Coordinates of C-alpha atoms in Angstrom, one line a residue:
X1 CA 0.6 5.0 45.0
X2 CA -2.8 6.2 43.7
X3 CA -1.3 8.0 41.0
X4 CA 0.7 5.1 39.9
X5 CA -2.4 3.1 40.0
X6 CA -4.2 5.9 38.0
X7 CA -1.5 5.9 35.3
X8 CA -1.3 2.1 34.7
X9 CA -5.1 2.0 34.3
X10 CA -5.1 4.7 31.8
X11 CA -2.1 3.2 30.0
X12 CA -3.9 -0.2 30.2
X13 CA -7.3 1.5 28.4
X14 CA -5.1 3.4 25.8
X15 CA -3.6 0.1 24.8
X16 CA -6.8 -1.6 24.7
X17 CA -8.5 0.9 22.6
X18 CA -5.1 1.1 20.5
X19 CA -5.4 -2.7 19.9
X20 CA -8.9 -2.6 18.9
X21 CA -8.2 0.0 16.4
X22 CA -5.5 -2.2 14.9
X23 CA -7.6 -5.4 14.8
X24 CA -11.0 -3.9 13.4
X25 CA -9.6 -1.0 11.2
X26 CA -6.0 -0.5 10.6
X27 CA -5.0 -4.0 9.7
X28 CA -7.8 -4.2 6.9
X29 CA -6.5 -0.9 5.5
X30 CA -3.2 -1.9 5.5
X31 CA -4.1 -5.3 3.8
X32 CA -6.1 -3.0 1.1
X33 CA -2.7 -1.1 0.6
X34 CA -0.5 -3.8 0.0
X35 CA -2.9 -5.3 -2.6
X36 CA -3.7 -1.9 -4.3
X37 CA -0.1 -1.3 -4.5
X38 CA 0.7 -4.8 -6.0
X39 CA -2.2 -4.4 -8.4
X40 CA -1.0 -1.0 -9.4
X41 CA 2.5 -1.8 -9.9
X42 CA 1.7 -4.9 -12.3
X43 CA -1.0 -3.0 -14.2
X44 CA 1.2 0.3 -15.0
X45 CA 4.1 -2.0 -15.4
X46 CA 2.4 -3.9 -18.0
X47 CA 0.8 -1.0 -19.8
X48 CA 4.0 0.9 -19.9
X49 CA 6.6 -1.8 -21.1
X50 CA 4.5 -4.3 -22.9
X51 CA 1.6 -2.0 -24.2
X52 CA 4.2 1.1 -24.8
X53 CA 1.5 3.6 -23.7
X54 CA 2.5 6.7 -21.7
X55 CA 2.2 6.9 -18.0
X56 CA -0.9 9.2 -18.0
X57 CA -2.6 6.8 -20.2
X58 CA -2.1 3.9 -18.0
X59 CA -3.1 5.7 -15.0
X60 CA -6.3 6.7 -16.8
X61 CA -7.5 2.8 -16.9
X62 CA -8.1 2.7 -13.4
X63 CA -11.6 2.8 -12.7
X64 CA -11.5 3.7 -9.1
X65 CA -9.9 7.0 -7.4
X66 CA -6.4 5.9 -6.9
X67 CA -5.0 9.5 -6.0
X68 CA -3.3 8.0 -2.9
X69 CA -0.9 5.8 -4.9
X70 CA 2.3 7.3 -6.2
X71 CA 3.4 5.4 -9.3
X72 CA 6.8 5.6 -10.6
X73 CA 9.0 4.0 -13.3
X74 CA 12.5 4.0 -13.8
X75 CA 12.7 2.1 -17.1
X76 CA 12.8 -1.5 -15.7
X77 CA 11.0 -1.3 -12.4
X78 CA 7.5 0.1 -11.4
X79 CA 7.0 1.0 -8.3
X80 CA 3.3 1.8 -6.5
X81 CA 3.5 3.1 -3.1
X82 CA 1.3 4.5 -0.3
X83 CA 1.8 6.6 2.9
X84 CA 5.1 8.1 1.9
X85 CA 6.5 4.8 1.1
X86 CA 5.5 2.6 4.2
X87 CA 3.6 0.1 1.8
X88 CA 5.0 -0.3 -1.7
X89 CA 5.4 -3.0 -4.5
X90 CA 7.6 -3.1 -7.5
X91 CA 6.9 -5.0 -10.8
X92 CA 10.0 -5.5 -13.2
X93 CA 9.8 -5.8 -17.0
X94 CA 11.6 -9.0 -18.7
X95 CA 11.8 -8.7 -22.5
X96 CA 9.6 -11.5 -24.1
X97 CA 8.4 -12.5 -20.6
X98 CA 6.5 -9.3 -19.6
X99 CA 5.9 -8.0 -16.1
X100 CA 6.2 -9.6 -12.8
X101 CA 6.0 -8.5 -9.4
X102 CA 9.2 -8.5 -7.3
X103 CA 8.3 -7.1 -4.4
X104 CA 4.5 -7.1 -3.4

């Protein structure tokens, strides 16, 4: 009975620590990742398709280190992702209209 009680207390402490970690650190990091990928996808899409510049030139426009963000383009949709694709955004190019976020 003591072992079960000790395990339940340990589990409760672990859950509280995990909840605090999410509330005060991870939640903000996930929100930042969503904003960063949306911004990256839109900016690179516009640079590639409206500005007609190469990918390397577009990536040089960022003034902060975005090495954690992976940006790809398939000709019509530009995707920016982090954490192996767990958080990603897509921007689509429409001729005469430009780029818009399709999956923020």
